[in-house]
Amino acid sequence: MGSGSSVNVNYKYSLQKSENAFKAAVLIQRWYRRYVARLEMRRRCTWRIFQSIEYACEQDQIKLHNFFSYLMDHFTPSSSKERDFISRMFVSGESVKEAELEKYCDYESLEVPDSYTGPRLSFPLLPDHATALLEAFKQKQQLHARYVLNLLHETRKHLKQLPNISHVSTCYSEEVTVCGDLHGQLDDLFLIFYKNGLPSPSKSYVFNGDFVDRGKQSLEILIILFTFLLIYPKEVHLNRGNHEDHMVNLRYGFAKEVMQKYKVHGKKILKMVQNVFCWLPLATLIDQKVLVIHGGISDTTDLDMLEKIQRNKPRPTQAPSMTNRLEFSRWVRQTVQEQIEWCRRLVDISESEDEELTYSSMVSLTDLDGPCWTRQEEWKQILDILWSDPMPQEGCKVNTVRGGGCYFGPDVTGKILEKYNLQFLIRSHECKQEGFEFCHNRKVLTIFSASNYYEIGSNRGAYVKLGPDLIPHFVQYQANKTAHTLTMTQRISRVEESAFRALREKLFAHTSALISAFKAYDTDNTGRISLSNWATAVESVLRLGLPWRMLRPQLVRSTADGMLEYKSWLDDLAMEQRSQEHIQSSLLEVIYRNRSNLETIFRIIDRDHSGLISFEEFHQTWKLFSSHMNIELTDDGINDLVRSIDFNKDGNIDFNEFLEAFRLVKQSQ
């Protein structure tokens, strides 16, 4: 009897113990799920901040082109010098004549000194040359300018023979590897080659654009890719991205990188790269079933047109908007002039013996009786495939977030796939946390190969391999060793801190506009607004599409009554930025908001990329700007201004002096 009672007690004790353990496990699980959910929410908010700021910068780039278009429409040159100056500002690399480019890129005249210890190239290139380059770049060595120019010269000759759409085939023992954006991150390319193997007759690669900008080793990536392209022309394929464009390079760092690494011959290298970019193919077809393009498609994408247009002619980021009669008439005049010039070349082509017959010229000669498209239509085709993004909704609409291309829905994808008998699309152009992402019922695959793109730990890089069955196999990686040592919490905290720092800079850059927006809600002029009105006002100014109410705790100190003293909040933002630069707050705000545009403008004016502009160029520039900025400056006034900001009295103006001129003008307003 006693024994049975003891067993019963033990059973109840064990049952209670198990029940407590189960409850504890449920509580731990519930806590962990909430913890992971909060981390995921923080990660998504951080991601949206980075993407919104990145796309806003791309909008600024498009707006800068519109700014120059406006200046061109509203400024009448008063002399031949002014006309020459304007034409030099806007002449593009693809407009340079063949003979002029050959003379300009006179690499044979450059001597390689005996003291040079870097790699040496001889043409035709061999696999050993590629291996030597890889090892040299790992050791932080620099390729001599003679070899860089020679490589660009040979690459350009090869690219000119290629069609607009490359065709790649797989066989039973072979697979094709597709890589996305690299953006100057050489370590990612090294890791891809380490994991997947170097290009070879049995290892084909498609690199899907955006090789340059943002990262610090864009030129090294170009040199490596162009070298493998020349060694294995049937196995290595390069698509053009939206960053393979000179105007974009002026803003996002590649032009500056080249000039810093090659101070003497950087100008020649940039000019050659600019022209090489114009000849990069626009797309790649794998087994006639998988279309690889950098950005995306639209409801008007026409692969037949893309195959036949002269890809070196259009400027994708400078398509004229046909919204007003003035722009339309100017575009018509330009198009007519180009057609006249084209006819002249056509008449003289039989008399020109040194003119090289390229793929593009053969197409234009053999298709004289075929369809004739306007430059505007060709522009739109290239703009769409370089800049567009997929969206989950049906339809096709203007990509207002980036400022170029369009958003295309699953219905648009389906129609293009059906029209051209394709299985799916591979595109890049967007950073993805895992390095890849499917959408549109797995009919659109985004692949992005630059790991840690926004910050260390922000994202993985990836590449995709396709065999004869065309089933995608993904490989993910983190090129930065530090990222492997961070916990998930540490990684998210680090990325989050970087994102909010960038966001605070963005807020500070719009201080004046924010004050006006806040005052609209502060009708009694108390200096205080509700936190809800704060969020609405901030979005109305920055237009980043961010969840400001969710981000508010990271940006605004909590208040007991739910009201914010916005002037003290803006003072705190200014104090944070002023600790980095000792400039008057209002002027610093203007510089923060306009620095990228100003630097791009400076580099456009600085045609020889010397880092200096002459007094005459400065004089003509400010006459041009005054028509848009409503600033009345006489010739004597501009001369006084230029003398006052030439601090070192060397007769030229560098970028810091250029910024000073901007400050002086803003002070005078």
XYZ file of C-alpha atoms in Angstrom:
669
model
C 0.000 0.000 0.000
C 2.772 2.370 1.015
C 4.805 1.309 -1.975
C 1.955 2.194 -4.379
C 1.506 5.581 -2.755
C 5.227 6.290 -3.178
C 5.090 5.397 -6.877
C 2.080 7.661 -7.361
C 3.866 10.599 -5.708
C 6.951 10.039 -7.818
C 4.788 9.881 -10.939
C 3.074 13.170 -10.078
C 6.444 14.755 -9.325
C 7.859 13.561 -12.651
C 4.754 14.726 -14.482
C 4.942 18.168 -12.867
C 8.656 18.363 -13.622
C 8.038 17.477 -17.271
C 5.195 19.965 -17.455
C 7.434 22.713 -16.053
C 10.167 21.799 -18.470
C 7.683 21.900 -21.339
C 6.388 25.316 -20.239
C 9.948 26.577 -19.934
C 10.720 25.288 -23.442
C 7.607 27.018 -24.814
C 8.556 30.284 -23.075
C 12.116 30.077 -24.414
C 10.827 29.288 -27.878
C 8.336 32.152 -27.718
C 11.028 34.538 -26.492
C 13.430 33.371 -29.204
C 10.827 33.812 -31.935
C 10.090 37.345 -30.742
C 13.830 38.038 -30.589
C 14.383 36.757 -34.139
C 11.306 38.648 -35.366
C 12.644 41.895 -33.869
C 16.042 41.278 -35.491
C 14.360 40.599 -38.828
C 12.319 43.791 -38.505
C 15.488 45.766 -37.781
C 17.222 44.136 -40.735
C 14.365 44.990 -43.106
C 14.215 48.596 -41.925
C 17.982 48.911 -42.357
C 17.748 47.411 -45.837
C 15.048 49.866 -46.849
C 17.132 52.792 -45.617
C 20.156 51.752 -47.676
C 18.126 51.038 -50.822
C 16.082 54.225 -50.557
C 19.196 56.382 -50.213
C 20.965 54.521 -53.027
C 18.040 54.925 -55.433
C 17.589 58.569 -54.434
C 21.220 59.152 -55.475
C 20.481 57.543 -58.835
C 17.516 59.891 -59.210
C 19.930 62.763 -58.566
C 22.127 61.486 -61.386
C 19.198 61.573 -63.828
C 18.172 65.001 -62.509
C 21.704 66.248 -63.130
C 21.362 65.294 -66.790
C 18.044 67.135 -66.899
C 19.754 70.092 -65.236
C 22.324 70.263 -68.019
C 19.590 69.856 -70.621
C 17.783 72.818 -69.093
C 20.953 74.907 -69.183
C 21.501 74.024 -72.814
C 17.944 75.059 -73.665
C 18.037 78.377 -71.791
C 21.567 79.585 -72.469
C 22.489 81.237 -75.757
C 26.239 81.267 -76.446
C 27.424 84.778 -77.209
C 30.694 83.797 -78.838
C 32.452 80.947 -80.607
C 34.466 80.299 -77.430
C 31.292 79.692 -75.449
C 29.941 77.381 -78.142
C 33.209 75.412 -78.155
C 33.155 75.197 -74.375
C 29.617 73.808 -74.291
C 30.337 71.266 -77.014
C 33.444 70.080 -75.126
C 31.413 69.655 -71.955
C 28.932 67.319 -73.613
C 30.980 65.473 -76.216
C 30.868 61.769 -75.431
C 33.411 59.014 -75.812
C 31.599 57.182 -78.571
C 31.643 60.296 -80.772
C 35.448 60.299 -80.990
C 36.530 59.328 -84.482
C 38.458 56.131 -85.047
C 41.631 57.818 -86.247
C 41.579 60.297 -83.362
C 41.181 57.508 -80.804
C 44.029 55.492 -82.312
C 46.276 58.542 -82.162
C 45.125 59.389 -78.666
C 45.800 55.860 -77.384
C 49.415 55.701 -78.528
C 50.498 53.016 -76.066
C 53.558 52.115 -78.145
C 55.119 55.475 -77.316
C 55.100 54.660 -73.585
C 58.303 53.104 -72.313
C 58.301 50.581 -69.489
C 61.286 51.300 -67.219
C 63.669 48.548 -66.150
C 62.699 49.250 -62.539
C 59.121 48.108 -63.214
C 58.504 44.836 -61.333
C 54.849 44.283 -62.166
C 53.327 41.887 -64.719
C 54.111 42.313 -68.411
C 51.659 41.597 -71.209
C 52.308 40.543 -74.787
C 49.639 39.915 -77.383
C 48.000 37.570 -78.180
C 47.454 36.883 -74.501
C 47.977 33.477 -72.909
C 46.541 31.907 -69.715
C 49.860 32.564 -67.958
C 49.304 36.300 -68.416
C 45.968 36.070 -66.595
C 47.530 34.083 -63.756
C 50.329 36.636 -63.431
C 47.792 39.478 -63.267
C 45.782 37.741 -60.550
C 48.887 37.213 -58.419
C 50.103 40.764 -58.997
C 46.780 42.278 -57.933
C 46.702 40.086 -54.838
C 50.075 41.622 -53.968
C 48.652 45.148 -54.564
C 50.856 45.673 -57.618
C 49.807 47.968 -60.455
C 49.865 47.194 -64.160
C 51.906 49.671 -66.185
C 49.872 52.203 -68.186
C 51.337 50.926 -71.482
C 49.868 47.475 -70.892
C 46.558 48.891 -69.679
C 46.144 50.953 -72.851
C 47.264 48.060 -75.041
C 44.739 45.768 -73.338
C 41.942 48.314 -73.810
C 42.899 48.737 -77.460
C 42.716 44.977 -78.105
C 39.506 44.625 -76.080
C 37.840 47.347 -78.093
C 38.836 45.674 -81.368
C 37.336 42.393 -80.149
C 34.102 43.890 -78.772
C 33.399 45.727 -82.029
C 33.112 42.354 -83.790
C 30.517 41.020 -81.350
C 26.743 41.158 -81.834
C 24.508 43.106 -79.472
C 23.212 39.844 -77.984
C 25.805 37.164 -77.246
C 24.861 33.492 -77.617
C 26.151 30.808 -75.247
C 25.652 27.063 -75.496
C 25.982 24.346 -72.893
C 26.826 20.716 -73.502
C 26.630 17.612 -71.349
C 29.985 18.120 -69.617
C 29.859 21.897 -69.429
C 28.075 24.530 -67.363
C 27.746 28.297 -67.589
C 28.361 30.480 -64.531
C 26.503 33.803 -64.335
C 27.841 36.524 -62.020
C 26.037 39.711 -61.056
C 27.236 43.156 -59.962
C 30.826 43.307 -58.660
C 31.090 47.090 -58.210
C 34.850 47.294 -57.832
C 35.059 44.624 -55.092
C 38.027 42.583 -56.263
C 37.940 40.183 -53.295
C 34.552 38.930 -54.474
C 35.961 38.136 -57.927
C 38.943 36.349 -56.359
C 36.579 34.270 -54.215
C 34.402 33.362 -57.205
C 37.445 32.119 -59.105
C 38.692 30.256 -56.012
C 35.378 28.464 -55.491
C 34.331 27.956 -59.097
C 37.612 27.869 -61.014
C 39.146 30.214 -63.574
C 37.588 30.685 -67.010
C 38.709 27.934 -69.376
C 37.466 26.012 -72.430
C 35.304 23.926 -70.067
C 34.311 26.778 -67.713
C 32.167 29.491 -69.294
C 31.276 32.734 -67.536
C 28.749 35.507 -68.102
C 29.470 38.693 -66.133
C 26.260 40.669 -66.044
C 27.432 44.296 -65.879
C 28.222 46.864 -63.173
C 31.871 45.858 -62.898
C 32.893 49.327 -61.707
C 32.057 52.170 -59.278
C 31.561 52.266 -55.493
C 34.388 49.783 -54.763
C 38.074 50.709 -54.761
C 39.414 48.204 -57.317
C 37.182 48.671 -60.330
C 40.066 49.031 -62.772
C 41.685 45.791 -61.603
C 38.384 43.974 -62.168
C 38.139 45.391 -65.689
C 41.713 44.384 -66.483
C 41.103 40.810 -65.291
C 37.790 40.433 -67.127
C 39.130 41.931 -70.366
C 42.187 39.670 -70.169
C 40.081 36.520 -69.835
C 37.768 37.812 -72.574
C 40.686 37.986 -75.012
C 42.131 34.621 -73.944
C 38.804 32.769 -74.029
C 36.525 34.771 -76.352
C 34.045 31.886 -76.687
C 33.830 31.171 -72.971
C 33.804 34.647 -71.383
C 30.918 37.018 -72.039
C 30.432 40.537 -70.674
C 27.105 42.374 -70.566
C 26.824 46.120 -70.179
C 25.352 47.469 -66.944
C 23.998 50.908 -66.115
C 27.350 51.774 -64.485
C 29.281 51.113 -67.693
C 28.670 54.747 -68.567
C 31.060 57.678 -68.340
C 28.606 60.110 -66.751
C 27.735 57.602 -64.034
C 31.451 56.919 -63.457
C 32.061 60.608 -62.837
C 29.656 60.460 -59.910
C 30.244 57.053 -58.337
C 34.017 56.877 -58.126
C 35.511 54.996 -61.071
C 36.805 58.110 -62.860
C 38.371 59.334 -59.635
C 39.950 55.923 -58.997
C 41.627 55.830 -62.425
C 43.050 59.330 -62.054
C 44.430 58.541 -58.597
C 46.108 55.333 -59.762
C 47.414 56.691 -63.079
C 48.109 60.369 -62.530
C 50.098 60.799 -65.775
C 48.183 58.603 -68.209
C 44.815 58.407 -66.432
C 43.167 60.707 -68.963
C 44.040 58.369 -71.841
C 42.914 55.309 -69.903
C 39.571 56.910 -69.031
C 38.949 57.949 -72.623
C 39.650 54.419 -73.852
C 37.522 52.797 -71.149
C 34.705 55.186 -71.997
C 34.783 54.022 -75.604
C 35.156 50.343 -74.686
C 32.019 50.576 -72.516
C 30.069 51.763 -75.550
C 30.865 48.498 -77.342
C 29.902 46.067 -74.576
C 27.099 43.697 -75.659
C 23.645 44.386 -74.261
C 22.473 40.862 -73.394
C 23.339 37.164 -73.474
C 21.173 34.203 -74.513
C 21.980 30.807 -72.997
C 20.815 27.875 -75.150
C 18.231 30.228 -76.698
C 16.183 29.699 -73.512
C 17.617 31.950 -70.783
C 17.938 35.679 -71.346
C 20.622 37.415 -69.251
C 20.288 41.209 -69.023
C 21.521 43.650 -66.418
C 18.339 45.457 -65.343
C 15.131 44.096 -66.776
C 12.510 44.473 -69.481
C 9.453 46.546 -70.286
C 6.242 45.991 -72.207
C 7.987 47.427 -75.279
C 11.209 45.387 -75.091
C 12.041 44.131 -78.576
C 14.950 41.689 -78.869
C 14.895 41.999 -82.653
C 15.475 45.734 -82.347
C 18.151 45.225 -79.693
C 20.016 42.900 -82.038
C 20.168 45.487 -84.817
C 20.645 48.924 -83.260
C 24.063 50.562 -83.087
C 24.810 49.967 -79.440
C 27.761 52.384 -79.350
C 25.568 55.355 -80.288
C 22.766 55.847 -77.744
C 23.416 57.313 -74.314
C 21.176 55.317 -71.951
C 21.236 57.828 -69.093
C 20.547 60.839 -71.276
C 17.367 59.964 -73.082
C 15.474 63.190 -73.747
C 12.034 63.296 -72.179
C 9.516 64.212 -74.852
C 7.423 66.235 -72.431
C 7.816 69.636 -74.018
C 8.033 71.040 -77.502
C 11.422 72.657 -76.963
C 13.125 69.403 -76.076
C 11.378 67.614 -78.902
C 12.476 70.159 -81.511
C 16.043 70.066 -80.234
C 16.036 66.279 -80.370
C 14.643 66.315 -83.916
C 17.399 68.706 -85.072
C 20.020 66.481 -83.496
C 18.546 63.351 -85.085
C 18.341 64.953 -88.540
C 21.959 66.073 -88.274
C 23.022 62.563 -87.275
C 21.115 61.061 -90.202
C 22.815 63.490 -92.608
C 26.206 62.576 -91.174
C 25.354 58.884 -91.427
C 24.444 59.302 -95.104
C 27.741 61.067 -95.755
C 29.640 58.187 -94.192
C 27.600 55.743 -96.229
C 28.501 57.533 -99.474
C 32.179 57.686 -98.588
C 32.473 54.173 -97.204
C 33.819 52.676 -100.425
C 36.570 55.272 -100.525
C 37.671 54.633 -96.945
C 40.226 51.861 -96.798
C 41.172 52.118 -93.150
C 37.564 52.062 -91.865
C 37.058 48.765 -90.074
C 33.829 46.931 -91.023
C 32.265 46.029 -87.702
C 29.251 43.914 -86.829
C 27.201 47.057 -86.215
C 28.147 48.617 -89.533
C 27.381 45.358 -91.379
C 23.931 45.279 -89.798
C 23.230 48.873 -90.805
C 24.378 48.176 -94.378
C 22.497 44.935 -94.879
C 19.257 46.168 -93.312
C 18.775 49.377 -95.266
C 15.400 48.146 -96.456
C 14.408 46.881 -93.016
C 12.613 48.724 -90.230
C 13.951 52.149 -89.294
C 13.760 53.099 -85.639
C 14.187 56.544 -84.171
C 16.989 57.306 -81.754
C 14.356 57.816 -79.072
C 13.061 54.257 -79.538
C 16.592 52.857 -79.450
C 17.352 54.908 -76.356
C 14.325 53.520 -74.565
C 15.234 49.928 -75.421
C 18.677 50.266 -73.861
C 17.430 52.370 -70.960
C 14.867 49.698 -70.063
C 17.214 46.714 -70.096
C 19.880 48.558 -68.068
C 17.746 50.316 -65.438
C 14.464 48.411 -64.940
C 13.334 46.419 -61.874
C 10.646 43.748 -61.392
C 7.571 44.432 -59.267
C 4.986 42.009 -57.834
C 2.012 43.884 -59.330
C 0.796 43.402 -62.880
C 1.637 45.929 -65.575
C 4.503 48.209 -66.501
C 5.116 51.703 -65.118
C 7.860 54.318 -64.975
C 10.594 53.571 -62.433
C 10.288 56.790 -60.443
C 12.430 55.418 -57.600
C 15.584 55.100 -59.722
C 14.646 57.844 -62.152
C 15.256 55.619 -65.201
C 13.826 52.470 -66.777
C 10.556 50.961 -65.592
C 8.907 48.557 -63.163
C 7.651 45.421 -64.908
C 5.142 42.929 -63.530
C 4.763 39.153 -63.925
C 2.379 39.623 -66.862
C 5.064 41.552 -68.772
C 7.594 38.815 -67.983
C 5.180 36.149 -69.188
C 4.527 37.908 -72.490
C 8.232 38.381 -73.262
C 9.033 34.769 -72.358
C 6.207 33.487 -74.545
C 7.039 35.812 -77.447
C 10.667 34.676 -77.639
C 10.172 31.096 -76.390
C 12.275 31.603 -73.255
C 12.214 29.702 -69.951
C 13.273 32.499 -67.569
C 15.256 35.731 -67.210
C 18.430 36.338 -65.226
C 19.102 39.914 -64.173
C 21.206 41.757 -61.585
C 21.043 45.476 -60.712
C 19.593 45.012 -57.190
C 21.415 44.017 -54.017
C 19.807 40.985 -52.356
C 20.500 39.852 -48.809
C 21.205 36.249 -49.835
C 22.894 37.218 -53.097
C 19.996 35.940 -55.217
C 16.209 36.037 -55.319
C 13.435 34.618 -57.484
C 10.250 36.491 -58.363
C 7.434 36.306 -60.921
C 6.762 32.616 -60.191
C 10.493 31.815 -60.478
C 10.582 33.247 -63.993
C 12.881 36.143 -63.017
C 16.107 35.509 -61.118
C 18.145 38.348 -59.609
C 21.825 37.532 -59.021
C 24.127 39.921 -57.136
C 27.805 39.077 -56.615
C 29.115 41.954 -54.463
C 29.014 40.765 -50.852
C 28.951 43.275 -47.963
C 27.687 45.841 -50.454
C 26.226 48.360 -48.011
C 28.298 47.444 -44.963
C 30.252 44.467 -43.615
C 27.667 41.792 -42.931
C 24.871 43.458 -44.896
C 24.532 40.766 -47.568
C 26.037 37.689 -49.140
C 27.290 37.548 -52.687
C 26.247 34.744 -55.030
C 26.659 33.317 -58.505
C 24.514 30.811 -60.368
C 25.564 27.802 -62.452
C 23.491 26.419 -65.319
C 24.033 23.032 -66.912
C 22.390 21.579 -70.039
C 19.162 21.086 -68.059
C 19.185 24.852 -67.272
C 18.374 24.176 -63.613
C 20.009 26.934 -61.536
C 22.486 25.966 -58.810
C 23.562 28.743 -56.442
C 26.802 29.341 -54.571
C 26.783 31.985 -51.797
C 29.753 33.559 -50.036
C 31.092 36.329 -47.808
C 34.362 37.782 -49.073
C 35.140 39.688 -45.868
C 36.674 37.607 -43.062
C 35.271 39.901 -40.369
C 31.721 39.056 -41.441
C 32.298 35.401 -40.524
C 33.237 36.267 -36.931
C 30.152 38.391 -36.208
C 27.023 36.990 -34.599
C 23.699 37.761 -36.231
C 22.991 40.423 -33.602
C 26.417 42.035 -34.045
C 26.049 41.982 -37.824
C 22.618 43.619 -37.789
C 23.725 46.212 -35.196
C 26.754 47.150 -37.272
C 24.768 47.506 -40.480
C 21.981 49.354 -38.656
C 24.419 51.893 -37.214
C 25.840 52.597 -40.655
C 22.364 52.970 -42.173
C 21.162 55.456 -39.558
C 24.369 57.459 -39.888
C 23.694 57.804 -43.623
C 20.068 58.682 -42.929
C 21.018 61.414 -40.450
C 23.315 62.933 -43.072
C 20.405 62.895 -45.503
C 18.137 64.591 -42.959
C 20.747 67.228 -42.180
C 21.218 67.966 -45.877
C 17.545 68.994 -46.046
C 17.402 71.083 -42.872
C 15.881 74.170 -44.483
C 13.140 72.215 -46.249
C 12.388 70.286 -43.055
C 11.987 73.505 -41.039
C 9.474 74.793 -43.598
C 7.566 71.490 -43.481
C 7.533 71.480 -39.663
C 6.307 75.084 -39.515
C 3.337 74.129 -41.690
C 2.167 71.927 -38.795
C 3.295 74.407 -36.111
C 0.710 77.085 -36.866
C 1.140 78.711 -33.431
C 4.929 78.934 -33.872
C 5.625 76.999 -30.644
C 8.692 75.214 -32.023
C 6.979 71.886 -31.268
C 5.070 69.377 -33.386
C 3.591 65.961 -32.713
C 5.699 62.905 -33.523
C 3.033 61.824 -35.991
C 3.307 65.141 -37.841
C 7.094 64.847 -37.673
C 6.958 61.548 -39.593
C 4.581 62.972 -42.210
C 6.682 66.111 -42.699
C 9.961 64.196 -43.024
C 8.527 61.927 -45.708
C 7.091 64.913 -47.605
C 10.611 66.387 -47.838
C 12.859 63.349 -48.344
C 10.393 61.163 -50.288
C 12.307 57.997 -49.447
C 9.207 55.874 -48.769
C 10.515 54.801 -45.343
C 8.426 53.731 -42.299
C 9.304 56.866 -40.317
C 7.101 56.012 -37.352
C 8.977 52.756 -36.948
C 12.361 54.464 -37.388
C 11.479 57.344 -35.076
C 12.963 55.833 -31.839
C 16.378 55.686 -33.550
C 16.190 59.265 -34.780
C 14.231 61.214 -32.169
C 14.505 61.200 -28.400
C 11.322 60.068 -26.693
C 9.191 62.788 -25.156
C 6.711 62.551 -22.318
C 3.900 64.417 -24.044
C 4.460 63.040 -27.562
C 5.691 66.406 -28.845
C 9.035 67.189 -30.477
C 11.063 70.391 -30.237
C 12.137 70.265 -33.841
C 14.630 73.135 -33.726
C 16.710 71.476 -31.003
C 16.459 68.174 -32.901
C 17.829 69.834 -36.039
C 20.544 71.526 -33.956
C 21.610 68.087 -32.719
C 21.839 66.855 -36.317
C 23.921 69.908 -37.259
C 26.218 69.387 -34.259
C 26.864 65.803 -35.331
C 27.828 66.862 -38.860
C 29.765 69.967 -37.781
C 32.021 67.778 -35.670
C 33.325 66.427 -38.987
C 33.652 69.729 -40.908
C 34.118 73.226 -39.484
C 31.804 75.109 -41.841
C 28.889 77.387 -41.166
C 25.837 75.184 -40.601
C 23.646 76.574 -43.390
C 26.472 76.316 -45.924
C 27.386 72.833 -44.754
C 23.793 71.779 -45.340
C 23.990 73.006 -48.941
C 27.309 71.232 -49.481
C 25.984 67.944 -48.078
C 22.925 68.138 -50.301
C 24.830 69.076 -53.466
C 28.331 67.663 -53.091
C 27.796 64.667 -55.400
C 26.254 66.867 -58.079
C 28.981 69.478 -57.687
C 31.743 66.895 -57.923
C 30.154 65.406 -61.038
C 29.820 68.874 -62.581
C 33.453 69.638 -61.743
C 34.622 66.410 -63.396
C 32.544 67.156 -66.502
C 34.194 70.572 -66.803
C 37.607 69.066 -66.035
C 37.887 67.454 -69.465
C 41.531 66.397 -69.063
C 40.834 64.905 -65.598
C 43.758 66.785 -64.124
C 41.815 67.720 -60.995
C 42.031 71.371 -62.079
C 39.917 73.681 -64.232
C 41.219 76.821 -65.893
C 40.000 80.339 -65.214
C 38.356 80.428 -68.637
C 36.479 77.150 -68.029
C 35.360 78.435 -64.640
C 34.233 81.714 -66.184
C 32.151 79.969 -68.863
C 30.718 77.517 -66.337
C 29.392 80.182 -63.997
C 27.873 82.099 -66.883
C 26.088 78.856 -67.767
C 24.909 78.248 -64.186
C 23.711 81.811 -63.652
C 20.982 81.323 -66.274
C 19.526 78.545 -64.132
C 20.295 79.789 -60.613
C 18.963 83.330 -61.228
C 22.224 84.843 -60.000
C 23.271 88.014 -61.781
C 27.032 87.928 -62.173
C 28.814 90.281 -64.561
C 32.044 89.306 -66.290
C 33.953 91.500 -63.850
C 32.099 89.891 -60.961
C 33.032 86.391 -62.138
C 36.651 87.445 -62.607
C 36.728 88.853 -59.073
C 35.179 85.639 -57.779
C 37.672 83.397 -59.545
C 40.631 85.413 -58.270
C 39.286 85.364 -54.721
C 38.960 81.572 -54.578
C 42.291 80.756 -56.251
C 43.850 80.430 -52.811
C 47.253 79.146 -53.905
C 47.413 81.602 -56.846
C 48.421 78.923 -59.343
C 46.038 80.128 -62.067
C 43.800 77.039 -61.756
C 40.923 75.921 -59.547
C 40.797 72.556 -57.777
C 37.667 70.904 -56.414
C 37.925 72.392 -52.921
C 38.236 75.861 -54.435
C 35.258 75.044 -56.660
C 33.184 74.224 -53.562
C 34.294 77.519 -52.022
C 32.917 79.359 -55.040
C 29.608 77.621 -54.485
C 29.592 78.743 -50.845
C 30.375 82.337 -51.794
C 27.560 82.418 -54.319
C 25.079 80.933 -51.831
C 26.144 83.538 -49.253
C 25.430 86.341 -51.723
C 21.840 85.174 -52.288
